[in-house]
Short mmCIF file of C-alpha atoms in Angstrom, two decimals:
data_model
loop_
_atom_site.label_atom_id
_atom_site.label_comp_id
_atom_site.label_asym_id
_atom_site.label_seq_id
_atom_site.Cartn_x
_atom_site.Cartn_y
_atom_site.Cartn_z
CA UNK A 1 77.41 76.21 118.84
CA UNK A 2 77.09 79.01 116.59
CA UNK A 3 78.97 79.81 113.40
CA UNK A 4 78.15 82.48 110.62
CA UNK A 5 76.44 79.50 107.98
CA UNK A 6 75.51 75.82 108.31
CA UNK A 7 78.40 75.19 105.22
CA UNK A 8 80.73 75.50 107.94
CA UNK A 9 78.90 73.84 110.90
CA UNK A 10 78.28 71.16 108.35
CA UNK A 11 82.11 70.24 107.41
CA UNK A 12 83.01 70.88 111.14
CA UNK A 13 80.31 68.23 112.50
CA UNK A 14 81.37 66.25 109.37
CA UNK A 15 84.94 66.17 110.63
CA UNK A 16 84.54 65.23 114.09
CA UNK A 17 82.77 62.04 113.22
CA UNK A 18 85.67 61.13 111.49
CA UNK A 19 89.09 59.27 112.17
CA UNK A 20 92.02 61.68 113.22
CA UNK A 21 95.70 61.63 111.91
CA UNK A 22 98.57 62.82 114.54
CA UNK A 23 96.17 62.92 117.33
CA UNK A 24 96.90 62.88 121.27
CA UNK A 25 94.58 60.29 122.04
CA UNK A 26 90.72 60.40 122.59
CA UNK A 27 87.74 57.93 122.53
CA UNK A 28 86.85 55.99 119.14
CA UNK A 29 84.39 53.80 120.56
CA UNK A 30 82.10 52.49 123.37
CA UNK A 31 81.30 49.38 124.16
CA UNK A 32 78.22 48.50 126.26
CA UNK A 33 78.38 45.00 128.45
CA UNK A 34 80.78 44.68 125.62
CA UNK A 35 79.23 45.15 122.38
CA UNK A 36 80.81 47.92 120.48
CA UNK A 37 77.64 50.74 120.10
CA UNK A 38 79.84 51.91 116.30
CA UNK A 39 83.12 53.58 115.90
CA UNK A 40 82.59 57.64 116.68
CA UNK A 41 78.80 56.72 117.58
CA UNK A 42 77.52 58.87 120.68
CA UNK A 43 80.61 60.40 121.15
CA UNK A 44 81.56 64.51 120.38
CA UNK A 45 84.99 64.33 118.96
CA UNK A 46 86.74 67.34 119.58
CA UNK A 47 87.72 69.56 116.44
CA UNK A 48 91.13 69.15 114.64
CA UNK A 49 93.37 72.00 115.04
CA UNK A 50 95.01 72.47 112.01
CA UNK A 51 95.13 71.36 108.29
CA UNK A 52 96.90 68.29 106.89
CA UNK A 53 99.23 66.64 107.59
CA UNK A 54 100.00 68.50 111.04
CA UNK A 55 96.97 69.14 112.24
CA UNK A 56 95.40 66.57 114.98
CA UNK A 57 92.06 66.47 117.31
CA UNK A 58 92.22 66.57 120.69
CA UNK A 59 95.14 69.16 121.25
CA UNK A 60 95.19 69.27 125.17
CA UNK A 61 92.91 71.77 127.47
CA UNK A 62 95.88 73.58 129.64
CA UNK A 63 93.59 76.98 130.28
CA UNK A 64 91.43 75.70 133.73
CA UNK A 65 89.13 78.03 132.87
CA UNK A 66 88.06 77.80 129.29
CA UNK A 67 84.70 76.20 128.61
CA UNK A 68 87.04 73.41 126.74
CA UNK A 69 87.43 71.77 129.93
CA UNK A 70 83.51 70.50 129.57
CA UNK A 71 84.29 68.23 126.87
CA UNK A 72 87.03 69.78 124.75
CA UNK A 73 86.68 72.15 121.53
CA UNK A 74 83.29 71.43 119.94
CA UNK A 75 81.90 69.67 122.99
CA UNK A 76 78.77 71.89 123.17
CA UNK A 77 77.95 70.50 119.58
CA UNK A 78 75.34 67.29 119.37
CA UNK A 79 75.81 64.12 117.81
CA UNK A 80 73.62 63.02 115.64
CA UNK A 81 73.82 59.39 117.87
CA UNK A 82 72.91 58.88 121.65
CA UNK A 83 73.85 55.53 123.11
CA UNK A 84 71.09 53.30 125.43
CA UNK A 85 72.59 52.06 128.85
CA UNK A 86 70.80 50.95 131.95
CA UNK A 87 72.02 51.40 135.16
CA UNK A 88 74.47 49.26 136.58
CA UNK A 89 75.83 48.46 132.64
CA UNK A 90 79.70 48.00 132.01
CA UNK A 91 80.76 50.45 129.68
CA UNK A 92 83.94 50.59 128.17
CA UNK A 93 85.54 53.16 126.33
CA UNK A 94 87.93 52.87 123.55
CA UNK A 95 90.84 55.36 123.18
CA UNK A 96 93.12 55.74 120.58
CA UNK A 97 95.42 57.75 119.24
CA UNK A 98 96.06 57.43 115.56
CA UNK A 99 93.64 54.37 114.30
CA UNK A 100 91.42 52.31 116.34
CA UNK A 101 93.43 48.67 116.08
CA UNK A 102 95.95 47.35 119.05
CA UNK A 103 98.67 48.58 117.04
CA UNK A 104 97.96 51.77 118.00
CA UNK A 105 99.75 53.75 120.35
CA UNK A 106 96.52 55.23 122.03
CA UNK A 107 99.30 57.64 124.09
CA UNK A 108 102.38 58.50 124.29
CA UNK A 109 104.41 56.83 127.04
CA UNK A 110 105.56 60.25 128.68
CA UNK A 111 102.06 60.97 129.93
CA UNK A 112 102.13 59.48 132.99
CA UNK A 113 98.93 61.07 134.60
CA UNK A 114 95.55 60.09 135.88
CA UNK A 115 92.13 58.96 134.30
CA UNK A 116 89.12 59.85 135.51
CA UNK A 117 85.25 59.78 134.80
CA UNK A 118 82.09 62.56 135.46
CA UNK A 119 78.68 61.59 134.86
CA UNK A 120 75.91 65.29 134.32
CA UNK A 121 72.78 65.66 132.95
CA UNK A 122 72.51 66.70 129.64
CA UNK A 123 72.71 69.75 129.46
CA UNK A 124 75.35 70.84 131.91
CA UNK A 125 74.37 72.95 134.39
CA UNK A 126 76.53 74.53 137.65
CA UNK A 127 78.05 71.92 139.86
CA UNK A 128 76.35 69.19 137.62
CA UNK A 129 79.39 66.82 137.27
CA UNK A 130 79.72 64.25 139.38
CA UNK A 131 82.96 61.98 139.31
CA UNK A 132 82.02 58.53 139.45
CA UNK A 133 85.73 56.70 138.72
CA UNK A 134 89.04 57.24 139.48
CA UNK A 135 92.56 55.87 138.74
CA UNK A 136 95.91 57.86 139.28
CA UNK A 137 98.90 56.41 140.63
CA UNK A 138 98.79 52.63 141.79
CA UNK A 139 101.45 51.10 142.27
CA UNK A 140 104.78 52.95 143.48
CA UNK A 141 108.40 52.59 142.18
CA UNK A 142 111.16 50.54 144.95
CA UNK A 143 112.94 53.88 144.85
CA UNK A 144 111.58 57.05 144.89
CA UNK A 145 112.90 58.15 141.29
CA UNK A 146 111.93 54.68 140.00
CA UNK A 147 108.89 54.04 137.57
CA UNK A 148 105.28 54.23 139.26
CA UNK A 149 102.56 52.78 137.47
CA UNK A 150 99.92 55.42 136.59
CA UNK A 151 96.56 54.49 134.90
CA UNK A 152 97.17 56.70 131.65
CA UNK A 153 100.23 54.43 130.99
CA UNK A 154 100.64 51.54 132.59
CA UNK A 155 96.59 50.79 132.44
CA UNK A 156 94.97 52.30 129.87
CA UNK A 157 97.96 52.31 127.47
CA UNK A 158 99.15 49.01 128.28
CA UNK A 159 95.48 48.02 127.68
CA UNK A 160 95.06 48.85 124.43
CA UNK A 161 93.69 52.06 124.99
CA UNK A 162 90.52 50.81 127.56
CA UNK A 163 89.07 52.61 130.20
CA UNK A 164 86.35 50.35 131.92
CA UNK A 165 83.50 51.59 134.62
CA UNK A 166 79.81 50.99 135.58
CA UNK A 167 76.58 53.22 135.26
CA UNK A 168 75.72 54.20 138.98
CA UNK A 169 73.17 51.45 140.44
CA UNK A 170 69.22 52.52 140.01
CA UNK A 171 69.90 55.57 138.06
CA UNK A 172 67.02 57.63 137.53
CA UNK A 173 66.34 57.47 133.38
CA UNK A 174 67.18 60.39 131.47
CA UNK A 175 69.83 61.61 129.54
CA UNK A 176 73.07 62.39 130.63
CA UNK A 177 76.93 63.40 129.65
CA UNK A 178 79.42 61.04 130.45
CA UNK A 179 82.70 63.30 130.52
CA UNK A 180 85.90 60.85 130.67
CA UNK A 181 89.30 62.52 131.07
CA UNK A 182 92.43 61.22 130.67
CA UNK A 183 95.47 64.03 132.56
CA UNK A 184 99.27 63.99 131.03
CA UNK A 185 101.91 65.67 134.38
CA UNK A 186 104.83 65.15 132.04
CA UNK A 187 104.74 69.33 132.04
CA UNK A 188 102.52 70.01 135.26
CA UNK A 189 105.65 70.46 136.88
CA UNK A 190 105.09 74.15 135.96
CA UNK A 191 101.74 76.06 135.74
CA UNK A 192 99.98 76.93 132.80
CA UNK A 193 98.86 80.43 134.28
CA UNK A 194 102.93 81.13 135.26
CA UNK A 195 104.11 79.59 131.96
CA UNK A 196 101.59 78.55 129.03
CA UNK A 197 104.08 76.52 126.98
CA UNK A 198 104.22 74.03 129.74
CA UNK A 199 101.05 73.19 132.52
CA UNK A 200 99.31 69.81 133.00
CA UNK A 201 97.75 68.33 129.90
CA UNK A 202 93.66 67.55 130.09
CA UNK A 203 92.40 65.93 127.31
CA UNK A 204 88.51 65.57 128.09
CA UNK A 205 85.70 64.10 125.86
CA UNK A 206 82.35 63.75 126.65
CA UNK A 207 79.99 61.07 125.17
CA UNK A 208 75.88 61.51 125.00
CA UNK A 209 73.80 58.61 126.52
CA UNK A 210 70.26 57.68 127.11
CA UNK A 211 69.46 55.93 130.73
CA UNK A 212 66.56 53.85 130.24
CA UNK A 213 64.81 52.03 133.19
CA UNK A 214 62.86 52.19 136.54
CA UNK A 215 65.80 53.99 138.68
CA UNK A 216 64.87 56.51 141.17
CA UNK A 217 68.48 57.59 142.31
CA UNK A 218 69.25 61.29 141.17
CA UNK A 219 72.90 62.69 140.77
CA UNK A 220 74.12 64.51 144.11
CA UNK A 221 75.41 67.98 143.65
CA UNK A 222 78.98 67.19 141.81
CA UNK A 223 81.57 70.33 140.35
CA UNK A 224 81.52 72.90 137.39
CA UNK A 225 84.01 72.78 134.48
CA UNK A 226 85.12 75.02 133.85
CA UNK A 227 86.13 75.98 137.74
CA UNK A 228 86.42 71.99 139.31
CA UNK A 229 90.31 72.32 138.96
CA UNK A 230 92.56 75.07 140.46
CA UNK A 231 95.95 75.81 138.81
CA UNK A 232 97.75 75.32 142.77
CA UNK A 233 95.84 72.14 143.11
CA UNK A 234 98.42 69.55 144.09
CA UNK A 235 97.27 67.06 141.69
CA UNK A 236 97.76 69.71 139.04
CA UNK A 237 100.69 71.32 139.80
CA UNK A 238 103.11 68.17 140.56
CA UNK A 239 106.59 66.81 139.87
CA UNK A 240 105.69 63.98 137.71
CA UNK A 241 109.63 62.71 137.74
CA UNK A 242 109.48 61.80 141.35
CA UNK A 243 107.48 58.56 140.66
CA UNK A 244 109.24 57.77 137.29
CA UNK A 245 112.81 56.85 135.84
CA UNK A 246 113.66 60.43 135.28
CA UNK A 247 115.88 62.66 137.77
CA UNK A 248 113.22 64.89 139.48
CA UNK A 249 113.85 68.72 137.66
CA UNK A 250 112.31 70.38 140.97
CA UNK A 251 111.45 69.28 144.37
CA UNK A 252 109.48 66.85 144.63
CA UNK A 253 106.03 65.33 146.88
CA UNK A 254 106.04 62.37 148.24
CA UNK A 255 104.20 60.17 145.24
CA UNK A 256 102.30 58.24 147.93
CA UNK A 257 100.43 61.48 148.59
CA UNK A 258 99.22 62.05 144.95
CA UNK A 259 95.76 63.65 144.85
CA UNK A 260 93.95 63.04 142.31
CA UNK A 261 92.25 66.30 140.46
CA UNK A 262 88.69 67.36 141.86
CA UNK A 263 86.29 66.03 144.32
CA UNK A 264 85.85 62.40 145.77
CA UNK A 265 84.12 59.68 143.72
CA UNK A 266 80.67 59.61 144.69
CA UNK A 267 79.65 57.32 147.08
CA UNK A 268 76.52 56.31 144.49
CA UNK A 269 79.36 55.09 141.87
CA UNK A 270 80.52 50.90 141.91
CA UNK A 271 83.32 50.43 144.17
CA UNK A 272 85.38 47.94 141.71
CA UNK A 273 84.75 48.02 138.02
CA UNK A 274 86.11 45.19 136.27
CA UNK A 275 86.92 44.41 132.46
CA UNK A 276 84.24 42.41 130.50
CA UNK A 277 84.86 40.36 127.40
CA UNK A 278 84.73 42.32 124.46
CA UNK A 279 82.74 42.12 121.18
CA UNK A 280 84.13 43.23 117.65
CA UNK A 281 84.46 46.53 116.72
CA UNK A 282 81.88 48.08 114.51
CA UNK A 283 83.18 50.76 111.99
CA UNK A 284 86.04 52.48 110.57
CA UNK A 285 89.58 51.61 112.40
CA UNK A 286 91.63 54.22 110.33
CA UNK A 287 91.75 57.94 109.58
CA UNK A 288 90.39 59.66 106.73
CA UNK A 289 91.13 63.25 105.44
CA UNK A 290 89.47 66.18 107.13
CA UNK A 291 88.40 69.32 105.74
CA UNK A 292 87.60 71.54 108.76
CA UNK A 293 89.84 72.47 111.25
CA UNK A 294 89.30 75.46 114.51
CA UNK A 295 92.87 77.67 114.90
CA UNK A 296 91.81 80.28 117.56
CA UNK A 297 88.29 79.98 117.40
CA UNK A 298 88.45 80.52 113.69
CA UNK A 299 87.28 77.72 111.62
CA UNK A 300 88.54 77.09 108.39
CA UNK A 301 86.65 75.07 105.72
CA UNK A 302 88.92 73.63 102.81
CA UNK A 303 88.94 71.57 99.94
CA UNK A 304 91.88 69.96 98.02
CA UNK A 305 93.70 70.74 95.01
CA UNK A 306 95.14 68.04 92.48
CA UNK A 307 98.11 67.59 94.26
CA UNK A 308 96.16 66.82 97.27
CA UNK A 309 97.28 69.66 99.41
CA UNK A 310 94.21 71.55 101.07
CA UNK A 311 93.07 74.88 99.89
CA UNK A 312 90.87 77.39 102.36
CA UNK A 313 87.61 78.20 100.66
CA UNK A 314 85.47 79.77 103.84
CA UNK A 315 86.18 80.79 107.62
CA UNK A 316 83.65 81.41 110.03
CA UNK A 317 83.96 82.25 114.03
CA UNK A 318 83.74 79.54 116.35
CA UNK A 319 82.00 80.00 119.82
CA UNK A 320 80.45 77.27 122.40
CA UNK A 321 77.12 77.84 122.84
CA UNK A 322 75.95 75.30 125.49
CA UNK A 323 72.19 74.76 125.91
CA UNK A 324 70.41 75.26 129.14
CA UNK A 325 67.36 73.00 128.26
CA UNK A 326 67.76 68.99 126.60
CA UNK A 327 66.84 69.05 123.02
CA UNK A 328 66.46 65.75 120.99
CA UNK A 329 69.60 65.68 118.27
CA UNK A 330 69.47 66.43 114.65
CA UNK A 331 70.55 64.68 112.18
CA UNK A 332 74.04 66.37 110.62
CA UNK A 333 73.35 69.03 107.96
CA UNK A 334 74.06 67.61 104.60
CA UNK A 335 77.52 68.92 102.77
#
């Protein structure tokens, strides 16, 4: 990631280990055969997009072919943390939306969508992601405008914000990305490329892990992101409204055809993935004030005057810089 002084690259690393106010929703935590691995630990929180009190991470990825559809804004910047797993663990990922508690929210109710999971090497490299989990639209309405049951919603949501899948079976150690996405239709009925106030919503985070072990299975040859997802793709142009309460707004696909974005799940990945008991959280469960936000590709470093509202002390240029070999993290640069 490069920006014109570490100041800056210091408050924006700062802030995405942090908790988020007026968020979407994104992951908070992991949890390993259940045991949480620490609030924000591994994982590369994407940058806030404004200042307080409006501002919030994890604005959605509409453009299918900005680098932001790796692992959102700031996903080409290390984390200080990189979580252990073996192969064939459960891991569970905890999102959330404004604090990490069941009273959360983790997303809003009108993002019916699907939820899916990529495993790459870390780095990145072309057609290096390979999807390894899956869950869009399971259960269908008794009418055809009635409510379906999509995983963003009636899963996730409805399950406090979890999202549960296994490390492929005799993975070969290394280290590797695990890119989880969750997909809000509400506005895919139009495209973002025809009309870029509405287009599906992808909000994608990635989160840095260390397989250790004897495995000898390598990843197959998965997709690229930027370039897995087309804007025509049916699963990214559809009428969400045919498979909920709403009256559909255009014509609508049969929801028993839904296709889920990008290619099939890997034939390497668990067939059935199933909830484990989980441990107690480890960490911070609320948000705390940020004082770095990206508008543009312009970052904006702050601090706050006596009445508490922020004032802009430095900006710098933002661009993702993605390396091509693995390099051990660093430790953050101190403020």
């Amino acid at each position: 990631m490069k920006f014109k002084s570490q100041a800056v690259l210091a408050a924006a690393v700062a802030v995405s280990n942090v908790g988020v106010a007026q968020a979407h929703v994104f992951i908070w935590g992991v949890f390993v055969n259940g045991v949480d691995q620490g609030t924000f630990n591994g994982i590369r929180t994407p940058a806030y997009n404004g200042p307080p009190p409006r501002g919030y991470s994890n604005s959605p990825v509409k453009d299918l072919n900005s680098i932001d559809m790796r692992c959102n804004v700031l996903g080409d910047n290390q984390v200080p943390h990189t979580i252990k797993v073996a192969p064939g663990d459960n891991i569970t990922l905890d999102w959330h939306h404004n604090n990490r508690t069941i009273a959360d929210d983790v997303i809003d109710f009108s993002h019916h969508g699907p939820a899916l999971v990529y495993l790459t090497p870390d780095p990145p490299t072309e057609n290096s992601f390979v999807k390894i989990w899956e869950k869009g639209l399971y259960e269908l309405g008794p009418t055809p405008f009635s409510p379906g049951k999509w995983a963003t919603t009636w899963d996730i949501k409805a399950n406090n914000g979890l999202m549960n899948f296994r490390i492929p079976a005799n993975l070969k150690a290394g280290f590797y990305l695990i890119r989880a996405e969750m997909v809000g239709l509400h506005e895919a009925d139009a495209r973002f490329d025809q009309n870029s106030r509405r287009g599906a919503q992808f909000y994608p985070n990635c989160v840095q892990i260390e397989v250790v072990g004897d495995g000898t299975v390598e990843l197959p040859e998965g997709v690229s992101f930027p370039g897995a997802y087309k804007y025509d793709d049916p699963g990214v142009h559809y009428n969400i409204y045919c498979s909920t309460e709403r009256a559909p707004l255009a014509p609508c696909t049969d929801a028993s055809t839904y296709k889920i974005p990008g290619p099939t799940v890997w034939s390497g990945a668990w067939l059935e993935t199933t909830q484990v008991a989980l441990g107690p959280v480890t960490g911070p469960t609320t948000a705390t004030r940020w004082s770095s936000w990206i508008q543009q590709s312009v970052v904006t470093t702050a601090t706050y005057d006596q009445a508490g509202s922020p004032v802009p002390v430095a900006t710098s240029r933002y661009t993702a810089s993605w390396s091509l070999a693995y390099a051990a993290p660093t430790a953050s640069p101190a403020l």
